[in-house]
């Protein structure tokens, strides 16, 4: 993987990017799919003991806690995104209402102008 090199940027400025690349390179691909992880977590939430789950799925307790933390983070991100979308939706609805009123006013004005022009044409 090559890093984008830009002039006038020192290594300190790129350090977070380099750390991210190193972390990704060191990460192992999980042998569990997301749905499998959720299934294990659901069993844990239903009351299964950690030791039993770890033995059954051949994982460590730390792995199980990491999965739970990842799930909570994803849920937080999803809720944050939902809130942002709801705010944007409310803003767009308000904008639509304002534009609809503007359109209606302009339409009425146009109709009045057409009537006046027709009356002026009859007078001539």
Coordinates of N, CA and C in Angstrom, one line a residue:
X1 N 0.8 -1.2 0.0 CA 0.0 0.0 0.0 C 0.9 1.2 0.0
X2 N 0.6 2.1 -0.9 CA 1.5 3.3 -1.0 C 0.8 4.5 -0.3
X3 N 1.5 5.3 0.3 CA 1.0 6.5 1.0 C 1.0 7.7 0.1
X4 N 0.0 8.5 0.1 CA 0.0 9.7 -0.7 C 1.1 10.7 0.0
X5 N 2.0 11.0 -0.8 CA 3.1 11.9 -0.3 C 2.9 13.3 -0.9
X6 N 2.7 14.2 0.0 CA 2.5 15.6 -0.4 C 3.7 16.4 0.2
X7 N 4.1 17.4 -0.5 CA 5.2 18.2 0.0 C 4.6 19.1 1.1
X8 N 5.5 19.5 1.9 CA 5.2 20.4 3.1 C 4.4 19.7 4.1
X9 N 4.3 18.4 4.1 CA 3.6 17.7 5.2 C 4.6 16.8 5.8
X10 N 4.8 16.9 7.1 CA 5.7 16.1 7.8 C 5.1 14.8 8.3
X11 N 5.9 13.9 8.8 CA 5.4 12.6 9.3 C 4.4 12.7 10.4
X12 N 4.5 13.7 11.2 CA 3.6 13.9 12.4 C 2.2 14.2 11.9
X13 N 2.0 14.9 10.8 CA 0.7 15.2 10.3 C 0.1 13.9 9.7
X14 N 0.9 13.0 9.2 CA 0.4 11.8 8.6 C 0.3 10.7 9.6
X15 N 0.7 10.9 10.8 CA 0.8 9.8 11.8 C -0.5 9.1 12.0
X16 N -1.6 9.8 12.2 CA -2.9 9.0 12.4 C -3.2 8.1 11.2
X17 N -2.9 8.5 10.0 CA -3.1 7.7 8.8 C -2.2 6.5 8.8
X18 N -0.9 6.7 9.2 CA 0.0 5.6 9.3 C -0.4 4.6 10.3
X19 N -0.9 5.1 11.5 CA -1.3 4.2 12.5 C -2.5 3.4 12.1
X20 N -3.4 4.0 11.4 CA -4.6 3.3 10.8 C -4.2 2.2 9.9
X21 N -3.2 2.5 9.0 CA -2.8 1.4 8.1 C -2.1 0.3 8.8
X22 N -1.3 0.6 9.8 CA -0.6 -0.5 10.6 C -1.6 -1.3 11.3
X23 N -2.6 -0.7 11.9 CA -3.6 -1.5 12.6 C -4.4 -2.4 11.7
X24 N -4.7 -1.9 10.5 CA -5.4 -2.7 9.5 C -4.6 -3.9 9.1
X25 N -3.3 -3.6 8.9 CA -2.4 -4.7 8.4 C -2.2 -5.8 9.5
X26 N -2.3 -5.4 10.8 CA -2.1 -6.3 11.8 C -3.4 -7.1 12.2
X27 N -4.5 -6.6 11.7 CA -5.8 -7.2 12.1 C -6.0 -8.5 11.3
X28 N -6.4 -9.5 12.0 CA -6.7 -10.8 11.4 C -8.2 -10.8 11.0
X29 N -8.5 -11.5 9.9 CA -9.9 -11.6 9.5 C -10.6 -12.5 10.4
X30 N -11.7 -12.1 10.9 CA -12.5 -12.9 11.8 C -13.0 -14.1 11.1
X31 N -13.1 -15.2 11.9 CA -13.7 -16.4 11.3 C -15.2 -16.5 11.5
X32 N -15.7 -15.4 12.1 CA -17.1 -15.3 12.4 C -17.7 -14.2 11.6
X33 N -18.9 -14.4 11.0 CA -19.6 -13.4 10.3 C -20.3 -12.5 11.3
X34 N -20.8 -11.4 10.8 CA -21.5 -10.5 11.7 C -22.7 -11.1 12.3
X35 N -23.5 -11.9 11.5 CA -24.7 -12.5 12.0 C -24.3 -13.6 13.0
X36 N -23.2 -14.3 12.8 CA -22.8 -15.3 13.8 C -22.4 -14.6 15.2
X37 N -21.8 -13.5 15.1 CA -21.4 -12.7 16.3 C -22.7 -12.3 17.0
X38 N -23.7 -11.8 16.2 CA -24.9 -11.3 16.8 C -25.7 -12.5 17.5
X39 N -25.6 -13.7 16.8 CA -26.2 -14.9 17.4 C -25.6 -15.2 18.8
X40 N -24.3 -15.2 18.8 CA -23.6 -15.5 20.1 C -24.0 -14.4 21.2
X41 N -24.0 -13.2 20.8 CA -24.4 -12.1 21.7 C -25.8 -12.2 22.2
X42 N -26.7 -12.7 21.3 CA -28.1 -12.9 21.6 C -28.2 -14.0 22.7
X43 N -27.4 -15.1 22.5 CA -27.4 -16.1 23.5 C -26.9 -15.6 24.8
X44 N -25.9 -14.8 24.8 CA -25.4 -14.2 26.0 C -26.4 -13.3 26.7
X45 N -27.1 -12.5 25.9 CA -28.2 -11.7 26.4 C -29.4 -12.5 27.0
X46 N -29.6 -13.7 26.4 CA -30.6 -14.6 26.9 C -30.3 -15.3 28.2
X47 N -29.0 -15.1 28.6 CA -28.7 -15.7 29.9 C -27.6 -16.8 29.8
X48 N -27.1 -17.1 28.7 CA -26.0 -18.1 28.6 C -24.8 -17.6 29.3
X49 N -24.1 -18.6 29.9 CA -22.9 -18.2 30.6 C -21.7 -17.9 29.7
X50 N -20.9 -17.0 30.0 CA -19.8 -16.6 29.2 C -18.8 -17.8 29.0
X51 N -18.6 -18.5 30.1 CA -17.7 -19.7 29.9 C -18.2 -20.7 28.9
X52 N -19.5 -20.9 29.0 CA -20.1 -21.9 28.1 C -20.0 -21.4 26.6
X53 N -20.3 -20.2 26.4 CA -20.2 -19.6 25.0 C -18.8 -19.7 24.5
X54 N -17.9 -19.3 25.4 CA -16.4 -19.3 24.9 C -16.0 -20.7 24.6
X55 N -16.4 -21.7 25.4 CA -16.1 -23.1 25.1 C -16.7 -23.6 23.8
X56 N -18.0 -23.3 23.6 CA -18.8 -23.7 22.5 C -18.3 -23.1 21.2
X57 N -17.9 -21.8 21.2 CA -17.5 -21.2 19.9 C -16.0 -21.0 19.9
X58 N -15.3 -21.5 20.9 CA -13.8 -21.5 20.9 C -13.3 -20.1 20.7
X59 N -13.8 -19.2 21.6 CA -13.4 -17.8 21.6 C -13.0 -17.5 23.1
X60 N -12.3 -16.4 23.2 CA -11.9 -15.9 24.6 C -13.0 -15.0 25.1
X61 N -13.0 -14.8 26.4 CA -14.0 -13.9 27.0 C -13.7 -12.5 26.5
X62 N -12.4 -12.1 26.3 CA -12.1 -10.8 25.7 C -12.7 -10.6 24.4
X63 N -12.7 -11.6 23.5 CA -13.3 -11.5 22.2 C -14.8 -11.3 22.3
X64 N -15.4 -12.0 23.2 CA -16.9 -11.8 23.5 C -17.2 -10.3 23.9
X65 N -16.4 -9.8 24.8 CA -16.6 -8.5 25.3 C -16.3 -7.5 24.2
X66 N -15.3 -7.7 23.3 CA -15.0 -6.9 22.2 C -16.2 -6.8 21.2
X67 N -16.8 -8.0 21.0 CA -18.0 -8.1 20.1 C -19.1 -7.2 20.7
X68 N -19.3 -7.3 22.0 CA -20.4 -6.6 22.6 C -20.1 -5.1 22.5
X69 N -18.8 -4.7 22.7 CA -18.5 -3.3 22.5 C -18.7 -2.8 21.1
X70 N -18.3 -3.6 20.1 CA -18.5 -3.2 18.7 C -20.0 -3.1 18.4
X71 N -20.8 -4.0 18.9 CA -22.2 -3.9 18.7 C -22.8 -2.6 19.3
X72 N -22.4 -2.3 20.5 CA -22.8 -1.0 21.1 C -22.4 0.2 20.4
X73 N -21.2 0.2 19.9 CA -20.7 1.3 19.1 C -21.5 1.5 17.8
X74 N -21.8 0.3 17.1 CA -22.6 0.4 15.9 C -24.0 0.9 16.2
X75 N -24.5 0.5 17.3 CA -25.9 0.9 17.6 C -25.9 2.4 17.9
X76 N -24.8 2.9 18.6 CA -24.7 4.4 18.8 C -24.6 5.1 17.5
X77 N -23.8 4.6 16.6 CA -23.6 5.2 15.3 C -24.9 5.3 14.5
X78 N -25.6 4.2 14.6 CA -26.9 4.1 13.9 C -27.9 5.1 14.5
X79 N -28.0 5.2 15.8 CA -28.9 6.2 16.4 C -28.5 7.6 16.1
X80 N -27.2 7.9 16.1 CA -26.7 9.2 15.7 C -27.1 9.5 14.3
X81 N -26.9 8.6 13.4 CA -27.3 8.8 12.0 C -28.8 9.0 11.8
X82 N -29.6 8.2 12.6 CA -31.0 8.3 12.5 C -31.4 9.7 13.0
X83 N -30.8 10.2 14.0 CA -31.2 11.5 14.5 C -30.9 12.6 13.5
X84 N -29.7 12.4 12.8 CA -29.3 13.4 11.8 C -30.3 13.4 10.6
X85 N -30.7 12.2 10.3 CA -31.6 12.0 9.1 C -33.0 12.6 9.5
X86 N -33.4 12.4 10.7 CA -34.7 13.0 11.2 C -34.6 14.5 11.2
X87 N -33.5 15.1 11.6 CA -33.4 16.5 11.6 C -33.4 17.0 10.1
X88 N -32.7 16.3 9.2 CA -32.6 16.7 7.8 C -34.0 16.6 7.2
X89 N -34.7 15.6 7.6 CA -36.1 15.4 7.0 C -37.0 16.5 7.5
X90 N -36.9 16.9 8.8 CA -37.7 18.0 9.3 C -37.4 19.3 8.5
X91 N -36.1 19.5 8.3 CA -35.7 20.7 7.6 C -36.2 20.7 6.2
X92 N -36.1 19.6 5.5 CA -36.6 19.5 4.1 C -38.1 19.6 4.0
X93 N -38.8 19.1 5.0 CA -40.3 19.3 5.0 C -40.7 20.7 5.2
X94 N -39.9 21.4 6.1 CA -40.2 22.9 6.3 C -39.9 23.6 5.0
X95 N -38.8 23.3 4.3 CA -38.4 23.9 3.1 C -39.5 23.7 2.0
X96 N -40.0 22.4 2.0 CA -41.0 22.1 1.0 C -42.3 22.9 1.2
X97 N -42.7 23.0 2.5 CA -43.9 23.8 2.8 C -43.7 25.3 2.4
X98 N -42.5 25.8 2.7 CA -42.3 27.2 2.3 C -42.3 27.4 0.8
X99 N -41.7 26.5 0.1 CA -41.7 26.5 -1.4 C -43.1 26.3 -2.0
X100 N -43.9 25.5 -1.4 CA -45.2 25.3 -1.8 C -46.1 26.5 -1.7
X101 N -45.9 27.2 -0.5 CA -46.6 28.5 -0.4 C -46.1 29.5 -1.4
X102 N -44.8 29.6 -1.6 CA -44.3 30.5 -2.6 C -44.9 30.2 -3.9
X103 N -44.9 29.0 -4.3 CA -45.5 28.6 -5.6 C -46.9 29.0 -5.7
X104 N -47.7 28.7 -4.7 CA -49.1 29.1 -4.7 C -49.3 30.6 -4.8
X105 N -48.5 31.4 -4.1 CA -48.6 32.8 -4.2 C -48.3 33.3 -5.6
X106 N -47.2 32.7 -6.2 CA -46.8 33.1 -7.5 C -47.8 32.7 -8.6
X107 N -48.4 31.5 -8.4 CA -49.5 31.0 -9.3 C -50.7 32.0 -9.3
X108 N -51.1 32.4 -8.1 CA -52.2 33.3 -8.0 C -51.9 34.7 -8.6
X109 N -50.7 35.1 -8.4 CA -50.2 36.4 -9.0 C -50.2 36.3 -10.5
X110 N -49.8 35.2 -11.0 CA -49.7 35.0 -12.5 C -51.2 35.0 -13.0
X111 N -52.1 34.3 -12.4 CA -53.5 34.3 -12.8 C -54.1 35.7 -12.8
X112 N -53.8 36.5 -11.8 CA -54.3 37.8 -11.7 C -53.7 38.7 -12.9
X113 N -52.4 38.5 -13.2 CA -51.7 39.2 -14.2 C -52.4 38.9 -15.6
X114 N -52.7 37.6 -15.8 CA -53.3 37.2 -17.0 C -54.7 37.9 -17.2
X115 N -55.4 37.9 -16.1 CA -56.8 38.6 -16.2 C -56.6 40.1 -16.5
X116 N -55.6 40.7 -15.9 CA -55.4 42.2 -16.1 C -55.0 42.4 -17.6
X117 N -54.1 41.5 -18.1 CA -53.7 41.7 -19.5 C -54.9 41.5 -20.4
X118 N -55.7 40.5 -20.1 CA -56.9 40.3 -20.9 C -57.9 41.5 -20.9
X119 N -58.0 42.1 -19.7 CA -58.9 43.2 -19.6 C -58.3 44.4 -20.4
X120 N -57.0 44.6 -20.3 CA -56.3 45.7 -21.0 C -56.4 45.5 -22.5
X121 N -56.4 44.2 -23.0 CA -56.5 43.9 -24.4 C -57.9 44.2 -24.9
X122 N -58.9 44.0 -24.1 CA -60.3 44.3 -24.5 C -60.5 45.8 -24.6
X123 N -59.8 46.6 -23.7 CA -60.0 48.0 -23.7 C -59.4 48.7 -25.0
X124 N -58.4 48.1 -25.5 CA -57.7 48.6 -26.7 C -58.4 48.4 -27.9

